[in-house]
mmCIF file of C-alpha atoms in Angstrom:
data_model
loop_
_atom_site.group_PDB
_atom_site.id
_atom_site.type_symbol
_atom_site.label_atom_id
_atom_site.label_comp_id
_atom_site.label_asym_id
_atom_site.label_seq_id
_atom_site.Cartn_x
_atom_site.Cartn_y
_atom_site.Cartn_z
ATOM 1 C CA HIS T 1 108.389 49.674 53.660
ATOM 2 C CA ASP T 2 108.365 53.873 53.129
ATOM 3 C CA ILE T 3 105.195 54.310 54.275
ATOM 4 C CA TYR T 4 106.869 52.122 57.373
ATOM 5 C CA GLU T 5 108.833 54.962 57.484
ATOM 6 C CA ALA T 6 106.748 58.059 57.432
ATOM 7 C CA ARG T 7 104.203 56.754 59.864
ATOM 8 C CA GLN T 8 107.398 56.352 62.284
ATOM 9 C CA ILE T 9 108.160 60.143 61.842
ATOM 10 C CA VAL T 10 104.881 61.220 61.222
ATOM 11 C CA GLU T 11 102.503 59.370 63.832
ATOM 12 C CA VAL T 12 105.313 58.754 66.635
ATOM 13 C CA GLY T 13 105.918 62.415 67.073
ATOM 14 C CA ALA T 14 102.289 63.781 66.519
ATOM 15 C CA VAL T 15 101.657 61.384 69.591
ATOM 16 C CA ARG T 16 104.447 62.836 71.614
ATOM 17 C CA LEU T 17 102.384 66.165 71.067
ATOM 18 C CA ALA T 18 99.461 64.746 71.414
ATOM 19 C CA ALA T 19 99.987 63.666 74.837
ATOM 20 C CA THR T 20 100.046 66.685 76.203
ATOM 21 C CA ARG T 21 97.873 69.390 73.578
ATOM 22 C CA ALA T 22 95.075 66.659 73.285
ATOM 23 C CA ARG T 23 91.610 67.541 75.023
ATOM 24 C CA PRO T 24 88.503 66.126 77.116
ATOM 25 C CA GLU T 25 87.242 65.808 73.337
ATOM 26 C CA ASP T 26 89.600 64.585 71.314
ATOM 27 C CA LEU T 27 89.971 61.578 73.520
ATOM 28 C CA ASP T 28 86.147 61.307 73.130
ATOM 29 C CA ALA T 29 86.818 60.806 70.197
ATOM 30 C CA LEU T 30 88.890 58.187 70.337
ATOM 31 C CA ASP T 31 87.213 56.113 73.029
ATOM 32 C CA ARG T 32 84.056 56.786 70.401
ATOM 33 C CA ILE T 33 86.235 54.873 67.611
ATOM 34 C CA ILE T 34 87.663 52.115 69.775
ATOM 35 C CA GLY T 35 83.705 50.952 70.790
ATOM 36 C CA SER T 36 82.674 51.486 67.027
ATOM 37 C CA MET T 37 86.062 48.415 66.651
ATOM 38 C CA GLU T 38 84.699 46.468 69.245
ATOM 39 C CA ARG T 39 81.427 46.402 67.644
ATOM 40 C CA ALA T 40 83.024 45.636 64.135
ATOM 41 C CA ARG T 41 84.772 42.889 65.154
ATOM 42 C CA HIS T 42 83.545 40.598 63.498
ATOM 43 C CA GLU T 43 83.608 43.322 59.950
ATOM 44 C CA ASP T 44 86.095 43.518 58.241
ATOM 45 C CA LYS T 45 85.374 45.457 55.870
ATOM 46 C CA THR T 46 84.219 48.104 59.018
ATOM 47 C CA PHE T 47 87.198 47.443 61.442
ATOM 48 C CA TRP T 48 90.117 47.323 59.361
ATOM 49 C CA PRO T 49 88.428 51.383 58.405
ATOM 50 C CA LEU T 50 87.740 52.389 61.822
ATOM 51 C CA THR T 51 91.882 51.603 62.135
ATOM 52 C CA VAL T 52 93.876 54.210 59.916
ATOM 53 C CA GLU T 53 90.131 56.614 61.746
ATOM 54 C CA PHE T 54 92.051 56.280 64.947
ATOM 55 C CA HIS T 55 95.119 56.690 64.262
ATOM 56 C CA ARG T 56 94.194 59.820 61.865
ATOM 57 C CA GLN T 57 92.579 60.821 64.965
ATOM 58 C CA LEU T 58 95.161 59.972 66.980
ATOM 59 C CA VAL T 59 97.233 62.358 64.458
ATOM 60 C CA ARG T 60 93.991 65.510 64.415
ATOM 61 C CA ALA T 61 95.163 65.190 68.721
ATOM 62 C CA SER T 62 98.707 66.714 68.256
ATOM 63 C CA HIS T 63 96.598 69.973 67.130
ATOM 64 C CA ASN T 64 99.711 70.638 64.294
ATOM 65 C CA THR T 65 98.282 71.026 61.684
ATOM 66 C CA THR T 66 100.884 70.277 58.887
ATOM 67 C CA LEU T 67 101.083 67.039 60.879
ATOM 68 C CA ILE T 68 97.752 66.539 60.083
ATOM 69 C CA SER T 69 97.387 67.347 56.745
ATOM 70 C CA LEU T 70 100.662 64.955 55.893
ATOM 71 C CA SER T 71 98.691 62.214 58.093
ATOM 72 C CA GLN T 72 96.111 62.351 55.625
ATOM 73 C CA VAL T 73 98.532 61.530 53.170
ATOM 74 C CA ILE T 74 99.727 58.251 55.033
ATOM 75 C CA SER T 75 96.461 57.740 55.572
ATOM 76 C CA ARG T 76 95.690 56.931 51.818
ATOM 77 C CA LEU T 77 98.781 55.205 51.067
ATOM 78 C CA VAL T 78 97.883 53.162 54.342
ATOM 79 C CA THR T 79 94.522 51.969 52.942
ATOM 80 C CA VAL T 80 95.669 51.070 49.641
ATOM 81 C CA HIS T 81 98.713 49.624 49.785
ATOM 82 C CA GLN T 82 99.020 48.043 53.602
ATOM 83 C CA MET T 83 95.405 47.445 54.511
ATOM 84 C CA PRO T 84 94.979 44.485 52.449
ATOM 85 C CA VAL T 85 97.523 42.905 54.484
ATOM 86 C CA TYR T 86 96.970 43.664 57.720
ATOM 87 C CA ARG T 87 93.330 42.086 56.932
ATOM 88 C CA SER T 88 94.569 38.665 55.675
ATOM 89 C CA ILE T 89 97.152 38.456 58.342
ATOM 90 C CA VAL T 90 95.958 40.447 61.410
ATOM 91 C CA ASP T 91 93.509 39.213 63.969
ATOM 92 C CA THR T 92 90.949 41.998 64.752
ATOM 93 C CA GLY T 93 90.610 41.458 68.093
ATOM 94 C CA GLU T 94 94.520 41.208 67.924
ATOM 95 C CA ALA T 95 94.697 44.820 66.539
ATOM 96 C CA LEU T 96 91.671 45.983 69.189
ATOM 97 C CA ALA T 97 93.529 45.664 71.427
ATOM 98 C CA GLU T 98 96.543 47.380 70.325
ATOM 99 C CA HIS T 99 95.198 50.071 69.907
ATOM 100 C CA ARG T 100 93.073 49.919 72.845
ATOM 101 C CA ARG T 101 96.169 50.677 74.448
ATOM 102 C CA LEU T 102 97.649 52.885 72.824
ATOM 103 C CA LEU T 103 95.083 55.068 73.919
ATOM 104 C CA GLU T 104 95.388 54.155 77.196
ATOM 105 C CA VAL T 105 98.849 54.903 77.432
ATOM 106 C CA LEU T 106 97.829 58.720 75.299
ATOM 107 C CA LYS T 107 95.408 58.892 79.276
ATOM 108 C CA VAL T 108 98.842 59.229 81.144
ATOM 109 C CA ARG T 109 99.756 62.181 79.375
ATOM 110 C CA ASP T 110 103.421 61.095 79.145
ATOM 111 C CA PRO T 111 105.381 62.170 75.807
ATOM 112 C CA GLU T 112 107.850 59.330 76.313
ATOM 113 C CA GLN T 113 105.622 56.947 76.669
ATOM 114 C CA ALA T 114 103.227 57.557 74.209
ATOM 115 C CA GLY T 115 106.273 57.940 71.737
ATOM 116 C CA ASN T 116 107.757 54.217 71.750
ATOM 117 C CA ALA T 117 103.600 52.970 72.312
ATOM 118 C CA MET T 118 103.094 54.219 68.807
ATOM 119 C CA ALA T 119 106.399 53.474 68.122
ATOM 120 C CA SER T 120 106.064 49.889 69.111
ATOM 121 C CA HIS T 121 102.624 49.925 67.233
ATOM 122 C CA LEU T 122 103.978 50.845 63.875
ATOM 123 C CA ASP T 123 106.917 48.399 64.061
ATOM 124 C CA GLN T 124 104.786 45.422 64.535
ATOM 125 C CA SER T 125 102.436 46.246 62.615
ATOM 126 C CA ASP T 126 105.397 46.018 59.437
ATOM 127 C CA ARG T 127 107.003 43.279 61.150
ATOM 128 C CA ARG T 128 104.192 41.321 60.460
ATOM 129 C CA ARG T 129 102.893 42.617 56.753
ATOM 130 C CA VAL T 130 106.924 42.326 55.965
ATOM 131 C CA GLY T 131 106.636 38.613 57.464
ATOM 132 C CA ALA T 132 103.673 37.536 55.053
ATOM 133 C CA SER T 133 105.429 39.222 51.918
ATOM 134 C CA GLU T 134 108.199 36.864 53.027
ATOM 135 C CA PRO T 135 108.584 33.547 50.391
ATOM 136 C CA VAL T 136 107.861 29.719 51.919
ATOM 137 C CA GLY T 137 111.298 28.902 53.861
ATOM 138 C CA GLU T 138 112.611 32.338 54.391
ATOM 139 C CA ALA T 139 112.432 34.184 57.848
ATOM 140 C CA PRO T 140 110.584 36.710 57.948
ATOM 141 C CA GLY T 141 112.521 39.956 58.990
ATOM 142 C CA ARG T 142 114.193 43.433 57.912
ATOM 143 C CA ALA T 143 118.269 43.800 57.478
ATOM 144 C CA ASP T 144 118.090 46.189 59.969
ATOM 145 C CA ALA T 145 116.601 44.229 62.099
ATOM 146 C CA GLY T 146 117.628 43.168 65.606
ATOM 147 C CA GLY T 147 117.043 41.031 68.405
ATOM 148 C CA PRO T 148 114.530 38.889 68.520
ATOM 149 C CA GLY T 149 112.160 38.340 65.771
ATOM 150 C CA PRO T 150 107.696 39.241 66.284
ATOM 151 C CA ALA T 151 106.291 37.766 69.864
ATOM 152 C CA ALA T 152 103.874 35.436 68.743
#
């Protein structure tokens, strides 16, 4: 859960900055990663590292060197600790659609909308991860999570 919290702080803030600071070449790089994800949809060993690279590129689009440095550390933690779980529980088509949505929202250039989209994406990812690690017979979720669970 610590990684999730760090990602909420760093990535949500970074994407809010990126909404106003991203240059055309940043958006082009994100488009290229989405294209690579589309081509690798049926190749887990290629697809999932691209999702991490997408997030790193989103943070780079903030043009904040401190956030970029922090995201490098977080990316390594995600790769080691969370990626094996995501590979086993998340459909690549669903992941691709979520990342495509993040890029489309970023292109709108609205920091609040971009931040909300990233927060929602990270929350969905964490709920999936937590749900996958719950013992059989227990409902997934967190003690601090209110409201309905994740949509099917």
